[in-house]
PDB file of C-alpha atoms in Angstrom:
ATOM      1  CA  MET A   1     100.916 117.428 102.436  1.00  0.00           C
ATOM      2  CA  PRO A   2      98.077 115.588 100.644  1.00  0.00           C
ATOM      3  CA  ASN A   3     100.381 112.663  99.911  1.00  0.00           C
ATOM      4  CA  ALA A   4     101.248 112.423 103.628  1.00  0.00           C
ATOM      5  CA  LEU A   5      97.587 112.458 104.553  1.00  0.00           C
ATOM      6  CA  ILE A   6      96.816 109.665 102.088  1.00  0.00           C
ATOM      7  CA  SER A   7      99.730 107.460 103.174  1.00  0.00           C
ATOM      8  CA  LEU A   8      99.180 107.997 106.909  1.00  0.00           C
ATOM      9  CA  PRO A   9      95.793 106.291 107.203  1.00  0.00           C
ATOM     10  CA  GLY A  10      97.038 103.451 105.042  1.00  0.00           C
ATOM     11  CA  LEU A  11     100.013 103.017 107.319  1.00  0.00           C
ATOM     12  CA  VAL A  12      97.875 103.222 110.474  1.00  0.00           C
ATOM     13  CA  SER A  13      95.383 100.696 109.114  1.00  0.00           C
ATOM     14  CA  LEU A  14      98.184  98.325 108.064  1.00  0.00           C
ATOM     15  CA  LEU A  15      99.791  98.500 111.474  1.00  0.00           C
ATOM     16  CA  ALA A  16      96.465  97.990 113.243  1.00  0.00           C
ATOM     17  CA  PHE A  17      95.605  95.027 111.035  1.00  0.00           C
ATOM     18  CA  ALA A  18      99.070  93.507 111.495  1.00  0.00           C
ATOM     19  CA  TRP A  19      98.899  93.911 115.277  1.00  0.00           C
ATOM     20  CA  ILE A  20      95.433  92.343 115.577  1.00  0.00           C
ATOM     21  CA  SER A  21      96.293  89.498 113.221  1.00  0.00           C
ATOM     22  CA  GLY A  22      99.572  88.876 115.026  1.00  0.00           C
ATOM     23  CA  LYS A  23      97.863  88.722 118.421  1.00  0.00           C
ATOM     24  CA  LEU A  24      95.208  86.297 117.206  1.00  0.00           C
ATOM     25  CA  PHE A  25      97.756  84.096 115.431  1.00  0.00           C
ATOM     26  CA  PHE A  26     100.157  84.122 118.411  1.00  0.00           C
ATOM     27  CA  PHE A  27      97.579  83.088 120.998  1.00  0.00           C
ATOM     28  CA  LYS A  28      96.073  80.491 118.664  1.00  0.00           C
ATOM     29  CA  LYS A  29      99.502  78.948 118.239  1.00  0.00           C
ATOM     30  CA  LEU A  30     100.059  79.012 121.993  1.00  0.00           C
ATOM     31  CA  LYS A  31      96.978  76.945 122.474  1.00  0.00           C
ATOM     32  CA  MET A  32      97.710  74.706 119.511  1.00  0.00           C
ATOM     33  CA  MET A  33     101.245  73.862 120.625  1.00  0.00           C
ATOM     34  CA  GLY A  34     100.387  73.466 124.241  1.00  0.00           C
ATOM     35  CA  MET A  35     102.334  76.559 125.221  1.00  0.00           C
ATOM     36  CA  ASN A  36      99.349  77.780 127.180  1.00  0.00           C
ATOM     37  CA  ASN A  37     100.347  75.117 129.685  1.00  0.00           C
ATOM     38  CA  PHE A  38     103.611  76.972 130.152  1.00  0.00           C
ATOM     39  CA  LEU A  39     101.760  80.261 130.834  1.00  0.00           C
ATOM     40  CA  SER A  40      99.528  78.558 133.346  1.00  0.00           C
ATOM     41  CA  PHE A  41     102.634  76.939 134.847  1.00  0.00           C
ATOM     42  CA  GLN A  42     104.188  80.349 135.332  1.00  0.00           C
ATOM     43  CA  VAL A  43     101.100  81.797 137.040  1.00  0.00           C
ATOM     44  CA  HIS A  44     100.995  78.903 139.505  1.00  0.00           C
ATOM     45  CA  GLY A  45     104.614  79.440 140.497  1.00  0.00           C
ATOM     46  CA  GLY A  46     106.527  76.822 138.513  1.00  0.00           C
ATOM     47  CA  SER A  47     110.122  76.831 137.375  1.00  0.00           C
ATOM     48  CA  ASP A  48     110.825  79.390 134.652  1.00  0.00           C
ATOM     49  CA  HIS A  49     113.637  77.385 133.120  1.00  0.00           C
ATOM     50  CA  ASP A  50     111.622  74.174 132.650  1.00  0.00           C
ATOM     51  CA  GLY A  51     108.671  76.102 131.269  1.00  0.00           C
ATOM     52  CA  ILE A  52     110.752  77.821 128.581  1.00  0.00           C
ATOM     53  CA  ALA A  53     112.438  74.564 127.603  1.00  0.00           C
ATOM     54  CA  GLU A  54     109.086  72.855 127.227  1.00  0.00           C
ATOM     55  CA  SER A  55     107.754  75.777 125.165  1.00  0.00           C
ATOM     56  CA  VAL A  56     110.728  75.597 122.778  1.00  0.00           C
ATOM     57  CA  SER A  57     110.222  71.866 122.476  1.00  0.00           C
ATOM     58  CA  HIS A  58     106.548  72.361 121.503  1.00  0.00           C
ATOM     59  CA  LEU A  59     107.573  75.051 119.004  1.00  0.00           C
ATOM     60  CA  LEU A  60     110.112  72.812 117.298  1.00  0.00           C
ATOM     61  CA  ALA A  61     107.624  69.955 117.186  1.00  0.00           C
ATOM     62  CA  PHE A  62     105.049  72.234 115.560  1.00  0.00           C
ATOM     63  CA  LEU A  63     107.523  73.464 112.922  1.00  0.00           C
ATOM     64  CA  GLU A  64     108.587  69.910 112.184  1.00  0.00           C
ATOM     65  CA  ASN A  65     104.976  68.828 111.788  1.00  0.00           C
ATOM     66  CA  LEU A  66     104.296  71.851 109.560  1.00  0.00           C
ATOM     67  CA  ALA A  67     107.195  70.977 107.277  1.00  0.00           C
ATOM     68  CA  SER A  68     105.880  67.462 106.776  1.00  0.00           C
ATOM     69  CA  LYS A  69     102.417  68.601 105.617  1.00  0.00           C
ATOM     70  CA  ALA A  70     101.224  68.928 102.036  1.00  0.00           C
ATOM     71  CA  PRO A  71     100.701  72.513 100.836  1.00  0.00           C
ATOM     72  CA  GLN A  72      96.910  72.163 100.885  1.00  0.00           C
ATOM     73  CA  ASP A  73      97.030  71.033 104.521  1.00  0.00           C
ATOM     74  CA  ILE A  74      99.267  73.864 105.770  1.00  0.00           C
ATOM     75  CA  PHE A  75      96.447  76.449 105.601  1.00  0.00           C
ATOM     76  CA  ALA A  76      94.168  74.280 107.733  1.00  0.00           C
ATOM     77  CA  LEU A  77      96.971  73.724 110.223  1.00  0.00           C
ATOM     78  CA  ILE A  78      97.990  77.374 110.557  1.00  0.00           C
ATOM     79  CA  LEU A  79      94.435  78.805 110.417  1.00  0.00           C
ATOM     80  CA  PRO A  80      92.139  75.998 111.636  1.00  0.00           C
ATOM     81  CA  GLY A  81      89.417  78.489 112.533  1.00  0.00           C
ATOM     82  CA  MET A  82      89.125  79.861 108.996  1.00  0.00           C
ATOM     83  CA  ALA A  83      89.436  76.384 107.502  1.00  0.00           C
ATOM     84  CA  GLY A  84      86.493  75.230 109.601  1.00  0.00           C
ATOM     85  CA  MET A  85      84.212  78.169 108.790  1.00  0.00           C
ATOM     86  CA  ASP A  86      81.093  77.530 106.740  1.00  0.00           C
ATOM     87  CA  ASN A  87      81.155  81.207 105.706  1.00  0.00           C
ATOM     88  CA  LEU A  88      83.330  84.276 106.202  1.00  0.00           C
ATOM     89  CA  HIS A  89      80.772  86.428 107.996  1.00  0.00           C
ATOM     90  CA  PRO A  90      82.273  85.917 111.498  1.00  0.00           C
ATOM     91  CA  LEU A  91      85.627  87.091 110.127  1.00  0.00           C
ATOM     92  CA  LEU A  92      84.424  90.080 108.113  1.00  0.00           C
ATOM     93  CA  VAL A  93      82.182  91.548 110.798  1.00  0.00           C
ATOM     94  CA  HIS A  94      85.182  92.463 112.942  1.00  0.00           C
ATOM     95  CA  PHE A  95      86.516  94.807 110.222  1.00  0.00           C
ATOM     96  CA  THR A  96      83.245  96.724 110.199  1.00  0.00           C
ATOM     97  CA  ILE A  97      83.294  97.088 113.986  1.00  0.00           C
ATOM     98  CA  ALA A  98      86.984  98.092 114.157  1.00  0.00           C
ATOM     99  CA  PHE A  99      87.019 100.603 111.293  1.00  0.00           C
ATOM    100  CA  ILE A 100      83.730 102.334 112.117  1.00  0.00           C
ATOM    101  CA  TRP A 101      84.489 102.699 115.829  1.00  0.00           C
ATOM    102  CA  ALA A 102      88.034 103.881 115.083  1.00  0.00           C
ATOM    103  CA  PHE A 103      86.534 106.497 112.754  1.00  0.00           C
ATOM    104  CA  PHE A 104      84.033 107.783 115.329  1.00  0.00           C
ATOM    105  CA  VAL A 105      86.494 107.953 118.221  1.00  0.00           C
ATOM    106  CA  LEU A 106      89.198 109.645 116.169  1.00  0.00           C
ATOM    107  CA  ASP A 107      86.803 112.052 114.524  1.00  0.00           C
ATOM    108  CA  LEU A 108      85.305 113.054 117.832  1.00  0.00           C
ATOM    109  CA  ILE A 109      88.734 113.624 119.387  1.00  0.00           C
ATOM    110  CA  ALA A 110      89.889 115.574 116.313  1.00  0.00           C
ATOM    111  CA  THR A 111      86.793 117.798 116.483  1.00  0.00           C
ATOM    112  CA  LEU A 112      87.338 118.569 120.152  1.00  0.00           C
ATOM    113  CA  ALA A 113      91.077 119.102 119.657  1.00  0.00           C
ATOM    114  CA  LYS A 114      90.560 121.082 116.429  1.00  0.00           C
ATOM    115  CA  LYS A 115      92.879 118.833 114.436  1.00  0.00           C
ATOM    116  CA  PRO A 116      91.763 118.792 110.768  1.00  0.00           C
ATOM    117  CA  GLN A 117      94.583 116.435 109.795  1.00  0.00           C
ATOM    118  CA  TRP A 118      93.245 113.835 112.260  1.00  0.00           C
ATOM    119  CA  ARG A 119      89.790 114.175 110.740  1.00  0.00           C
ATOM    120  CA  SER A 120      91.269 113.346 107.328  1.00  0.00           C
ATOM    121  CA  VAL A 121      92.671 110.140 108.819  1.00  0.00           C
ATOM    122  CA  ALA A 122      89.288 109.418 110.418  1.00  0.00           C
ATOM    123  CA  SER A 123      87.650 109.801 107.014  1.00  0.00           C
ATOM    124  CA  TRP A 124      89.709 106.923 105.659  1.00  0.00           C
ATOM    125  CA  PHE A 125      88.605 104.714 108.534  1.00  0.00           C
ATOM    126  CA  LEU A 126      84.988 105.569 107.607  1.00  0.00           C
ATOM    127  CA  TYR A 127      85.558 104.677 103.957  1.00  0.00           C
ATOM    128  CA  MET A 128      87.252 101.406 104.800  1.00  0.00           C
ATOM    129  CA  GLY A 129      84.527 100.599 107.295  1.00  0.00           C
ATOM    130  CA  THR A 130      81.848 101.244 104.678  1.00  0.00           C
ATOM    131  CA  VAL A 131      83.556  98.931 102.187  1.00  0.00           C
ATOM    132  CA  ALA A 132      83.942  96.271 104.897  1.00  0.00           C
ATOM    133  CA  THR A 133      80.274  96.633 105.774  1.00  0.00           C
ATOM    134  CA  VAL A 134      79.283  95.856 102.180  1.00  0.00           C
ATOM    135  CA  PHE A 135      81.032  92.484 102.389  1.00  0.00           C
ATOM    136  CA  THR A 136      79.813  91.928 105.948  1.00  0.00           C
ATOM    137  CA  VAL A 137      76.159  92.399 104.976  1.00  0.00           C
ATOM    138  CA  ILE A 138      76.464  90.240 101.865  1.00  0.00           C
ATOM    139  CA  SER A 139      78.221  87.449 103.782  1.00  0.00           C
ATOM    140  CA  GLY A 140      75.581  87.785 106.527  1.00  0.00           C
ATOM    141  CA  PHE A 141      72.751  87.084 104.053  1.00  0.00           C
ATOM    142  CA  MET A 142      74.709  84.134 102.705  1.00  0.00           C
ATOM    143  CA  ALA A 143      75.329  82.852 106.236  1.00  0.00           C
ATOM    144  CA  ALA A 144      71.638  83.043 107.118  1.00  0.00           C
ATOM    145  CA  ASP A 145      70.852  80.753 104.163  1.00  0.00           C
ATOM    146  CA  SER A 146      73.599  78.255 105.016  1.00  0.00           C
ATOM    147  CA  VAL A 147      72.701  77.304 108.608  1.00  0.00           C
ATOM    148  CA  ALA A 148      69.725  75.276 109.855  1.00  0.00           C
ATOM    149  CA  HIS A 149      67.543  77.092 112.383  1.00  0.00           C
ATOM    150  CA  GLY A 150      64.089  77.202 113.937  1.00  0.00           C
ATOM    151  CA  GLN A 151      61.367  79.866 113.636  1.00  0.00           C
ATOM    152  CA  ASN A 152      62.389  81.681 116.818  1.00  0.00           C
ATOM    153  CA  VAL A 153      65.959  82.009 115.578  1.00  0.00           C
ATOM    154  CA  HIS A 154      64.707  82.926 112.092  1.00  0.00           C
ATOM    155  CA  ASP A 155      62.936  86.014 113.522  1.00  0.00           C
ATOM    156  CA  LEU A 156      66.185  87.123 115.179  1.00  0.00           C
ATOM    157  CA  MET A 157      68.040  86.606 111.895  1.00  0.00           C
ATOM    158  CA  GLU A 158      65.480  88.721 110.078  1.00  0.00           C
ATOM    159  CA  ARG A 159      65.972  91.514 112.579  1.00  0.00           C
ATOM    160  CA  LEU A 160      69.753  91.255 112.257  1.00  0.00           C
ATOM    161  CA  GLU A 161      69.541  91.441 108.475  1.00  0.00           C
ATOM    162  CA  GLN A 162      67.375  94.553 108.727  1.00  0.00           C
ATOM    163  CA  LEU A 163      69.861  96.179 111.103  1.00  0.00           C
ATOM    164  CA  GLY A 164      72.682  95.300 108.716  1.00  0.00           C
ATOM    165  CA  ILE A 165      70.926  97.081 105.839  1.00  0.00           C
ATOM    166  CA  VAL A 166      70.335 100.166 108.005  1.00  0.00           C
ATOM    167  CA  VAL A 167      73.984 100.215 109.138  1.00  0.00           C
ATOM    168  CA  LEU A 168      75.194  99.920 105.548  1.00  0.00           C
ATOM    169  CA  ALA A 169      72.877 102.650 104.289  1.00  0.00           C
ATOM    170  CA  LEU A 170      73.892 105.044 107.064  1.00  0.00           C
ATOM    171  CA  ALA A 171      77.628 104.315 106.517  1.00  0.00           C
ATOM    172  CA  ILE A 172      77.212 105.033 102.789  1.00  0.00           C
ATOM    173  CA  VAL A 173      75.366 108.328 103.470  1.00  0.00           C
ATOM    174  CA  LEU A 174      78.090 109.471 105.919  1.00  0.00           C
ATOM    175  CA  SER A 175      80.841 108.480 103.473  1.00  0.00           C
ATOM    176  CA  ILE A 176      79.284 110.397 100.582  1.00  0.00           C
ATOM    177  CA  TRP A 177      78.718 113.436 102.793  1.00  0.00           C
ATOM    178  CA  ARG A 178      82.315 113.286 103.988  1.00  0.00           C
ATOM    179  CA  MET A 179      83.723 112.947 100.469  1.00  0.00           C
ATOM    180  CA  LYS A 180      81.735 115.890  99.167  1.00  0.00           C
ATOM    181  CA  SER A 181      82.667 118.129 102.097  1.00  0.00           C
ATOM    182  CA  GLY A 182      86.353 117.213 101.978  1.00  0.00           C
ATOM    183  CA  SER A 183      86.464 116.383 105.694  1.00  0.00           C
ATOM    184  CA  LEU A 184      85.721 120.011 106.488  1.00  0.00           C
ATOM    185  CA  ILE A 185      82.192 119.825 107.912  1.00  0.00           C
ATOM    186  CA  ARG A 186      81.772 122.678 110.362  1.00  0.00           C
ATOM    187  CA  GLY A 187      79.341 124.205 112.842  1.00  0.00           C
ATOM    188  CA  GLY A 188      75.896 122.742 113.307  1.00  0.00           C
ATOM    189  CA  ALA A 189      76.326 120.433 110.295  1.00  0.00           C
ATOM    190  CA  ASN A 190      79.323 118.838 111.952  1.00  0.00           C
ATOM    191  CA  GLY A 191      77.355 118.395 115.185  1.00  0.00           C
ATOM    192  CA  PHE A 192      74.606 116.595 113.244  1.00  0.00           C
ATOM    193  CA  PHE A 193      77.230 114.505 111.453  1.00  0.00           C
ATOM    194  CA  LEU A 194      78.698 113.388 114.794  1.00  0.00           C
ATOM    195  CA  VAL A 195      75.234 112.515 116.099  1.00  0.00           C
ATOM    196  CA  LEU A 196      74.644 110.303 113.024  1.00  0.00           C
ATOM    197  CA  SER A 197      78.099 108.766 113.518  1.00  0.00           C
ATOM    198  CA  ALA A 198      77.252 107.941 117.138  1.00  0.00           C
ATOM    199  CA  LEU A 199      73.967 106.450 115.971  1.00  0.00           C
ATOM    200  CA  LEU A 200      75.915 104.306 113.498  1.00  0.00           C
ATOM    201  CA  CYS A 201      78.130 102.974 116.255  1.00  0.00           C
ATOM    202  CA  LEU A 202      75.103 102.315 118.461  1.00  0.00           C
ATOM    203  CA  LEU A 203      73.445 100.303 115.656  1.00  0.00           C
ATOM    204  CA  ILE A 204      76.624  98.323 115.189  1.00  0.00           C
ATOM    205  CA  MET A 205      76.692  97.605 118.928  1.00  0.00           C
ATOM    206  CA  VAL A 206      73.065  96.404 118.859  1.00  0.00           C
ATOM    207  CA  SER A 207      73.749  94.265 115.826  1.00  0.00           C
ATOM    208  CA  SER A 208      76.824  92.737 117.458  1.00  0.00           C
ATOM    209  CA  ASP A 209      74.819  91.908 120.559  1.00  0.00           C
ATOM    210  CA  LEU A 210      72.145  90.258 118.495  1.00  0.00           C
ATOM    211  CA  GLY A 211      74.719  88.276 116.525  1.00  0.00           C
ATOM    212  CA  GLY A 212      76.327  87.198 119.773  1.00  0.00           C
ATOM    213  CA  THR A 213      72.952  86.027 121.039  1.00  0.00           C
ATOM    214  CA  LEU A 214      72.478  83.866 117.948  1.00  0.00           C
ATOM    215  CA  VAL A 215      75.881  82.247 118.456  1.00  0.00           C
ATOM    216  CA  TYR A 216      76.279  81.957 122.220  1.00  0.00           C
ATOM    217  CA  LYS A 217      72.690  81.382 123.239  1.00  0.00           C
ATOM    218  CA  TYR A 218      71.304  79.456 120.290  1.00  0.00           C
ATOM    219  CA  GLY A 219      74.543  77.965 118.930  1.00  0.00           C
ATOM    220  CA  ILE A 220      73.945  79.105 115.340  1.00  0.00           C
ATOM    221  CA  GLY A 221      76.852  78.051 113.134  1.00  0.00           C
ATOM    222  CA  VAL A 222      78.641  76.411 116.069  1.00  0.00           C
ATOM    223  CA  GLU A 223      79.564  72.729 116.292  1.00  0.00           C
ATOM    224  CA  ALA A 224      78.605  71.622 119.792  1.00  0.00           C
ATOM    225  CA  VAL A 225      81.282  69.976 121.937  1.00  0.00           C
ATOM    226  CA  PRO A 226      79.940  67.226 124.220  1.00  0.00           C
ATOM    227  CA  VAL A 227      80.453  67.976 127.913  1.00  0.00           C
ATOM    228  CA  PRO A 228      81.462  64.930 130.028  1.00  0.00           C
ATOM    229  CA  GLU A 229      79.443  64.201 133.127  1.00  0.00           C
ATOM    230  CA  GLY A 230      80.917  65.778 136.208  1.00  0.00           C
ATOM    231  CA  GLY A 231      82.432  68.715 134.336  1.00  0.00           C
ATOM    232  CA  PHE A 232      86.110  69.276 133.612  1.00  0.00           C
ATOM    233  CA  SER A 233      89.146  68.477 135.710  1.00  0.00           C
ATOM    234  CA  HIS A 234      92.289  70.458 134.853  1.00  0.00           C
ATOM    235  CA  GLU A 235      95.780  69.031 135.144  1.00  0.00           C
ATOM    236  CA  HIS A 236      96.951  71.528 137.805  1.00  0.00           C
ATOM    237  CA  ASN A 237      96.027  71.283 141.425  1.00  0.00           C
ATOM    238  CA  HIS A 238      92.791  73.244 141.150  1.00  0.00           C
ATOM    239  CA  ASP A 239      89.594  71.394 140.197  1.00  0.00           C
ATOM    240  CA  HIS A 240      86.874  73.372 138.493  1.00  0.00           C
ATOM    241  CA  SER A 241      83.444  71.845 138.044  1.00  0.00           C
ATOM    242  CA  HIS A 242      81.143  73.266 135.424  1.00  0.00           C
ATOM    243  CA  ALA A 243      77.448  72.582 135.311  1.00  0.00           C
ATOM    244  CA  PRO A 244      76.348  70.892 132.082  1.00  0.00           C
ATOM    245  CA  GLU A 245      75.040  73.420 129.599  1.00  0.00           C
ATOM    246  CA  GLN A 246      71.341  73.333 128.796  1.00  0.00           C
ATOM    247  CA  LEU A 247      70.760  72.332 125.262  1.00  0.00           C
ATOM    248  CA  HIS A 248      68.263  74.225 123.110  1.00  0.00           C
ATOM    249  CA  GLU A 249      66.196  72.240 120.697  1.00  0.00           C
ATOM    250  CA  HIS A 250      64.698  73.926 117.659  1.00  0.00           C
ATOM    251  CA  SER A 251      62.202  72.512 115.208  1.00  0.00           C
ATOM    252  CA  HIS A 252      63.141  72.887 111.599  1.00  0.00           C
TER     253      HIS A 252
END
């Protein structure tokens, strides 16, 4: 039975990671090969046969282009997002969010359903989330030192770093408590444990919101794309006009 409990969380985590990675890779390749045009074509009522043929053509062209590349260029072609990153913080932070939230949801359900085996699986999500948080916080400090920013953004970064330290400390405390109890916390102690777990998820949510503000409002770590006057005009029959985005200037 212990062997099954140890292998089950590993299998669940592997499947979850493979599914998420596959989805991201698939949709990135759709956009890269122009196959998103086929999906849009389908929604607007085009011919299925022509759309599939065009998609296959784009796929073959991509594979042919991939085969002609040097080994060092293949990584940048398959994963252009990672190749263009100045640091790995935007990638690592998703593991913290996914593992910690999976732990809390599963642990809460297991407590209500009185399923101790499920709580053992939840424990492994907590441990993996704590390890991921270590790397997330470290990469976050490195990222803060690698991007230019003004004083107003610097204050937000300081707050995000402080939240990251609190999240890491709380995750470590919960992990140690869980390890020592053997996933069998009961009664009032378990209620307090769940409250701290909910607080951990809340802090992660606040940190994520603050990080999103730095990226989407202030453009930290993002290479701006110039917007042509008059907005965008798509190839299909519907024209969408977008107002030019207001640029934020920061003194360094």
